[in-house]
CSV table of C-alpha atoms in Angstrom, one decimal:
chain,number,residue,atom,x,y,z
T,23,ASP,CA,1.3,3.1,-2.9
T,24,VAL,CA,2.1,-0.1,-1.6
T,25,VAL,CA,0.6,-2.9,-4.4
T,26,LEU,CA,-0.5,-6.2,-2.9
T,27,THR,CA,-0.6,-8.8,-5.5
T,28,GLN,CA,-3.0,-11.7,-4.3
T,29,THR,CA,-2.9,-15.4,-6.2
T,30,PRO,CA,-4.2,-17.3,-7.1
T,31,VAL,CA,-7.4,-15.0,-7.8
T,32,SER,CA,-10.0,-18.2,-7.2
T,33,LEU,CA,-9.2,-21.7,-5.7
T,34,LEU,CA,-11.1,-25.0,-5.9
T,35,ILE,CA,-10.8,-27.2,-2.7
T,36,SER,CA,-12.2,-30.1,-1.6
T,37,LEU,CA,-14.0,-30.2,1.6
T,38,GLY,CA,-11.2,-31.6,4.1
T,39,GLY,CA,-8.4,-30.1,1.8
T,40,GLN,CA,-5.7,-27.8,2.3
T,41,ALA,CA,-5.5,-24.0,0.5
T,42,SER,CA,-3.0,-21.6,0.4
T,43,ILE,CA,-3.2,-18.3,-0.7
T,44,SER,CA,0.1,-15.6,-1.0
T,45,CYS,CA,0.1,-12.0,-1.3
T,46,ARG,CA,2.7,-10.3,-2.0
T,47,SER,CA,4.0,-6.8,-1.5
T,48,SER,CA,5.5,-4.3,-3.7
T,49,GLN,CA,7.7,-2.7,-0.9
T,50,SER,CA,8.2,-3.9,2.9
T,51,LEU,CA,5.9,-4.1,5.6
T,52,VAL,CA,8.2,-4.0,8.4
T,53,HIS,CA,7.3,-0.7,10.2
T,54,SER,CA,9.7,1.4,11.9
T,55,ASN,CA,8.4,0.1,15.1
T,56,GLY,CA,9.4,-3.6,14.0
T,57,ASN,CA,6.0,-4.7,13.4
T,58,THR,CA,4.5,-5.8,10.2
T,59,TYR,CA,1.1,-5.1,9.7
T,60,LEU,CA,-0.5,-7.6,7.3
T,61,HIS,CA,-3.6,-9.0,7.9
T,62,TRP,CA,-6.0,-11.5,6.7
T,63,TYR,CA,-9.7,-11.2,5.7
T,64,LEU,CA,-12.6,-13.9,4.6
T,65,GLN,CA,-15.7,-12.2,3.6
T,66,LYS,CA,-19.0,-15.1,3.6
T,67,PRO,CA,-21.4,-14.1,0.6
T,68,GLY,CA,-23.8,-11.4,2.0
T,69,GLN,CA,-21.5,-10.8,5.2
T,70,SER,CA,-19.1,-8.0,6.6
T,71,PRO,CA,-15.1,-8.9,6.1
T,72,GLN,CA,-14.1,-10.6,9.1
T,73,LEU,CA,-10.4,-10.6,10.5
T,74,LEU,CA,-8.7,-13.8,10.3
T,75,ILE,CA,-5.0,-13.2,11.1
T,76,TYR,CA,-3.5,-10.2,12.2
T,77,GLN,CA,0.4,-9.1,12.1
T,78,VAL,CA,1.3,-11.6,9.8
T,79,SER,CA,1.0,-14.7,11.6
T,80,ASN,CA,-1.4,-13.9,15.1
T,81,ARG,CA,-5.1,-15.4,15.0
T,82,PHE,CA,-7.9,-13.4,16.0
T,83,SER,CA,-10.0,-14.0,18.9
T,84,GLY,CA,-12.6,-17.6,17.9
T,85,ILE,CA,-10.8,-18.1,15.0
T,86,PRO,CA,-9.7,-21.8,14.5
T,87,ASP,CA,-6.0,-23.2,14.5
T,88,ARG,CA,-6.7,-24.5,10.6
T,89,PHE,CA,-5.9,-20.8,9.6
T,90,SER,CA,-2.2,-19.8,9.9
T,91,GLY,CA,-0.5,-17.0,8.5
T,92,SER,CA,3.4,-16.7,7.5
T,93,GLY,CA,5.8,-15.0,5.9
T,94,SER,CA,8.0,-11.6,6.2
T,95,GLY,CA,9.0,-8.7,4.5
T,96,THR,CA,7.3,-8.8,1.3
T,97,ASP,CA,6.1,-12.0,0.9
T,98,PHE,CA,2.7,-13.5,2.5
T,99,THR,CA,1.0,-16.6,2.9
T,100,LEU,CA,-2.4,-17.5,4.3
T,101,LYS,CA,-2.9,-21.4,4.9
T,102,ILE,CA,-6.5,-22.9,5.2
T,103,SER,CA,-6.1,-26.7,6.2
T,104,ARG,CA,-8.8,-28.9,6.5
T,105,VAL,CA,-11.5,-26.5,4.5
T,106,GLU,CA,-15.2,-26.7,6.0
T,107,PRO,CA,-18.2,-25.2,4.1
T,108,GLU,CA,-18.2,-22.1,6.4
T,109,ASP,CA,-14.7,-21.3,5.1
T,110,LEU,CA,-16.0,-20.8,1.5
T,111,GLY,CA,-15.8,-16.8,0.5
T,112,ASP,CA,-13.0,-14.2,-0.6
T,113,TYR,CA,-10.3,-13.8,1.2
T,114,TYR,CA,-8.2,-10.5,1.1
T,115,CYS,CA,-5.0,-9.6,2.7
T,116,LEU,CA,-4.5,-5.9,3.6
T,117,GLN,CA,-1.1,-3.9,4.5
T,118,SER,CA,-1.7,-1.2,7.2
T,119,THR,CA,1.8,-0.1,7.7
T,120,HIS,CA,2.0,2.6,5.0
T,121,PHE,CA,-0.9,5.0,4.4
T,122,PRO,CA,-2.9,5.1,2.3
T,123,ARG,CA,-3.8,1.2,3.6
T,124,THR,CA,-4.4,-1.2,0.6
T,125,PHE,CA,-6.1,-4.3,-0.2
T,126,GLY,CA,-5.0,-7.4,-2.2
T,127,GLY,CA,-7.4,-8.0,-5.2
T,128,GLY,CA,-9.1,-11.3,-3.1
T,129,THR,CA,-9.4,-14.8,-3.9
T,130,LYS,CA,-12.3,-16.7,-4.1
T,131,LEU,CA,-12.4,-19.8,-2.5
T,132,GLU,CA,-15.1,-22.4,-3.5
T,133,LEU,CA,-15.6,-26.1,-3.1
T,134,LYS,CA,-14.6,-28.7,-6.0
L,25,GLU,CA,-19.6,-7.0,22.8
L,26,VAL,CA,-17.9,-4.7,19.8
L,27,GLN,CA,-20.8,-3.0,17.9
L,28,LEU,CA,-20.4,-0.9,14.9
L,29,VAL,CA,-23.5,0.6,13.0
L,30,GLU,CA,-23.4,2.6,10.1
L,31,SER,CA,-26.5,4.9,8.7
L,32,GLY,CA,-27.0,7.9,6.6
L,33,GLY,CA,-26.8,6.3,3.2
L,34,GLY,CA,-29.0,6.5,0.0
L,35,LEU,CA,-29.8,7.3,-3.5
L,36,VAL,CA,-28.0,10.5,-4.3
L,37,GLN,CA,-27.6,12.7,-7.5
L,38,PRO,CA,-24.1,13.4,-8.4
L,39,GLY,CA,-22.7,16.5,-7.4
L,40,ARG,CA,-24.3,16.3,-4.2
L,41,SER,CA,-23.3,15.4,-0.6
L,42,LEU,CA,-23.9,12.7,1.8
L,43,LYS,CA,-22.9,12.1,5.4
L,44,LEU,CA,-22.8,8.9,6.7
L,45,SER,CA,-22.4,8.2,10.6
L,46,CYS,CA,-21.0,4.8,12.5
L,47,VAL,CA,-21.9,4.7,16.0
L,48,ALA,CA,-20.1,2.3,18.4
L,49,SER,CA,-20.5,0.5,21.5
L,50,GLY,CA,-19.2,-2.6,23.6
L,51,PHE,CA,-15.5,-1.0,23.6
L,52,THR,CA,-14.0,3.0,24.8
L,53,PHE,CA,-14.3,4.3,21.5
L,54,SER,CA,-12.3,7.3,22.1
L,55,ASN,CA,-9.0,4.8,22.4
L,56,TYR,CA,-9.1,3.4,19.3
L,57,GLY,CA,-8.3,4.5,15.6
L,58,MET,CA,-11.0,4.6,13.2
L,59,ASN,CA,-11.6,3.7,9.4
L,60,TRP,CA,-13.7,3.7,6.6
L,61,ILE,CA,-13.7,1.1,3.6
L,62,ARG,CA,-15.9,0.7,0.6
L,63,GLN,CA,-17.2,-2.2,-1.6
L,64,ALA,CA,-18.8,-1.3,-5.2
L,65,PRO,CA,-21.0,-3.9,-6.5
L,66,GLY,CA,-19.2,-6.9,-7.0
L,67,LYS,CA,-15.8,-5.6,-6.6
L,68,GLY,CA,-12.8,-6.1,-4.0
L,69,LEU,CA,-12.1,-3.9,-0.6
L,70,GLU,CA,-11.1,-0.2,-0.6
L,71,TRP,CA,-9.5,1.7,2.4
L,72,VAL,CA,-11.2,5.2,2.5
L,73,ALA,CA,-10.0,7.1,5.4
L,74,TYR,CA,-8.6,6.7,8.8
L,75,ILE,CA,-8.7,8.9,12.1
L,76,SER,CA,-6.4,8.4,14.8
L,77,SER,CA,-8.3,8.1,18.5
L,78,GLY,CA,-8.1,12.3,19.0
L,79,SER,CA,-8.4,13.1,15.6
L,80,SER,CA,-4.8,14.4,15.5
L,81,TYR,CA,-4.0,12.1,12.7
L,82,ILE,CA,-6.1,12.0,9.4
L,83,TYR,CA,-5.4,10.2,6.5
L,84,TYR,CA,-7.4,9.5,3.0
L,85,ALA,CA,-7.4,7.5,-0.3
L,86,GLU,CA,-6.5,9.8,-3.4
L,87,THR,CA,-9.9,8.9,-5.0
L,88,VAL,CA,-11.7,10.8,-2.0
L,89,LYS,CA,-9.0,13.6,-1.2
L,90,GLY,CA,-10.8,16.9,-1.0
L,91,ARG,CA,-13.8,15.5,-1.6
L,92,PHE,CA,-14.6,13.3,1.6
L,93,THR,CA,-14.2,14.4,5.3
L,94,ILE,CA,-13.7,11.8,8.1
L,95,SER,CA,-14.6,13.2,11.8
L,96,ARG,CA,-15.5,11.7,15.3
L,97,ASP,CA,-17.3,12.7,18.4
L,98,ASN,CA,-16.0,10.8,21.2
L,99,ALA,CA,-18.4,12.5,23.7
L,100,LYS,CA,-21.1,10.2,21.4
L,101,ASN,CA,-19.4,7.5,20.1
L,102,THR,CA,-19.7,8.4,16.6
L,103,LEU,CA,-17.5,8.2,13.5
L,104,TYR,CA,-18.6,10.1,10.5
L,105,LEU,CA,-17.6,10.5,6.6
L,106,GLN,CA,-18.7,13.4,5.1
L,107,MET,CA,-19.3,12.9,0.9
L,108,THR,CA,-19.0,15.9,-1.2
L,109,SER,CA,-19.0,16.3,-4.9
L,110,LEU,CA,-20.1,12.4,-5.0
L,111,ARG,CA,-19.1,10.7,-8.3
L,112,SER,CA,-20.6,7.6,-9.7
L,113,GLU,CA,-17.8,5.8,-9.1
L,114,ASP,CA,-18.7,6.6,-5.3
L,115,THR,CA,-21.4,3.8,-5.2
L,116,ALA,CA,-20.6,1.5,-3.0
L,117,LEU,CA,-21.7,-0.5,0.4
L,118,TYR,CA,-19.4,2.0,2.9
L,119,TYR,CA,-18.0,0.1,6.4
L,120,CYS,CA,-16.5,1.5,9.4
L,121,ALA,CA,-13.7,-0.6,10.9
L,122,ARG,CA,-12.2,-0.2,14.3
L,123,ARG,CA,-8.0,0.1,14.7
L,124,TRP,CA,-5.1,-0.4,12.2
L,125,GLU,CA,-6.1,-4.2,12.0
L,126,LEU,CA,-9.6,-3.8,11.5
L,127,ASP,CA,-10.5,-6.2,13.8
L,128,TYR,CA,-14.3,-5.0,14.2
L,129,TRP,CA,-16.0,-3.9,11.0
L,130,GLY,CA,-20.0,-2.8,10.8
L,131,GLN,CA,-22.7,-3.8,8.2
L,132,GLY,CA,-22.0,-1.8,5.9
L,133,VAL,CA,-24.5,1.2,4.6
L,134,MET,CA,-25.1,1.3,0.7
L,135,VAL,CA,-24.4,4.6,-0.8
L,136,THR,CA,-25.9,4.8,-4.5
L,137,VAL,CA,-24.6,7.8,-6.8
L,138,SER,CA,-26.9,8.4,-9.9
L,139,SER,CA,-29.0,10.8,-11.5
């Protein structure tokens, strides 16, 4: 199975600051069709996860441009600029290139 | 507006069965693959199962293979998860979600396995 190693486990950020989360895969996430199915989610307290970024770098509908994704192959990053209170919660990466699908362990974003 | 609404959860004894449902609206259900994902209390997300739009392709996590069955009824816009031989470690909030990207999620339904 593909293992996604997400770091850091927790992140203390000041409002207006920048956060960066890494997601490293144990194998390439490039699908045979050429696409890379690595996605990012935010789970706010008491809520269902919501899709932020799909296929590495595409912002989902309604997601502000403060969120950006980058990377390739096995190494991926989510950046959040100008952190706002509504950005707090648990962030997860997911790979859907291979079965079984696997999630990273999560990163908790908290205010400093 | 895309909506996914799960139901069927509850308290069940170890070894017993339970069937979850996920009713979809706001999109053409028969065009999309669907997933079940779960989250144990205080833990991270775990993908459980996937079914393609026409039910031709079905995949499971090793932790549930042989015990859980994913299915769908496109005429009823409904996704199912039949869970048998339940264990305490299956206790979790179960979500349904759409597509490979898991672009839309339901609100989740709680399953508690305990004697």
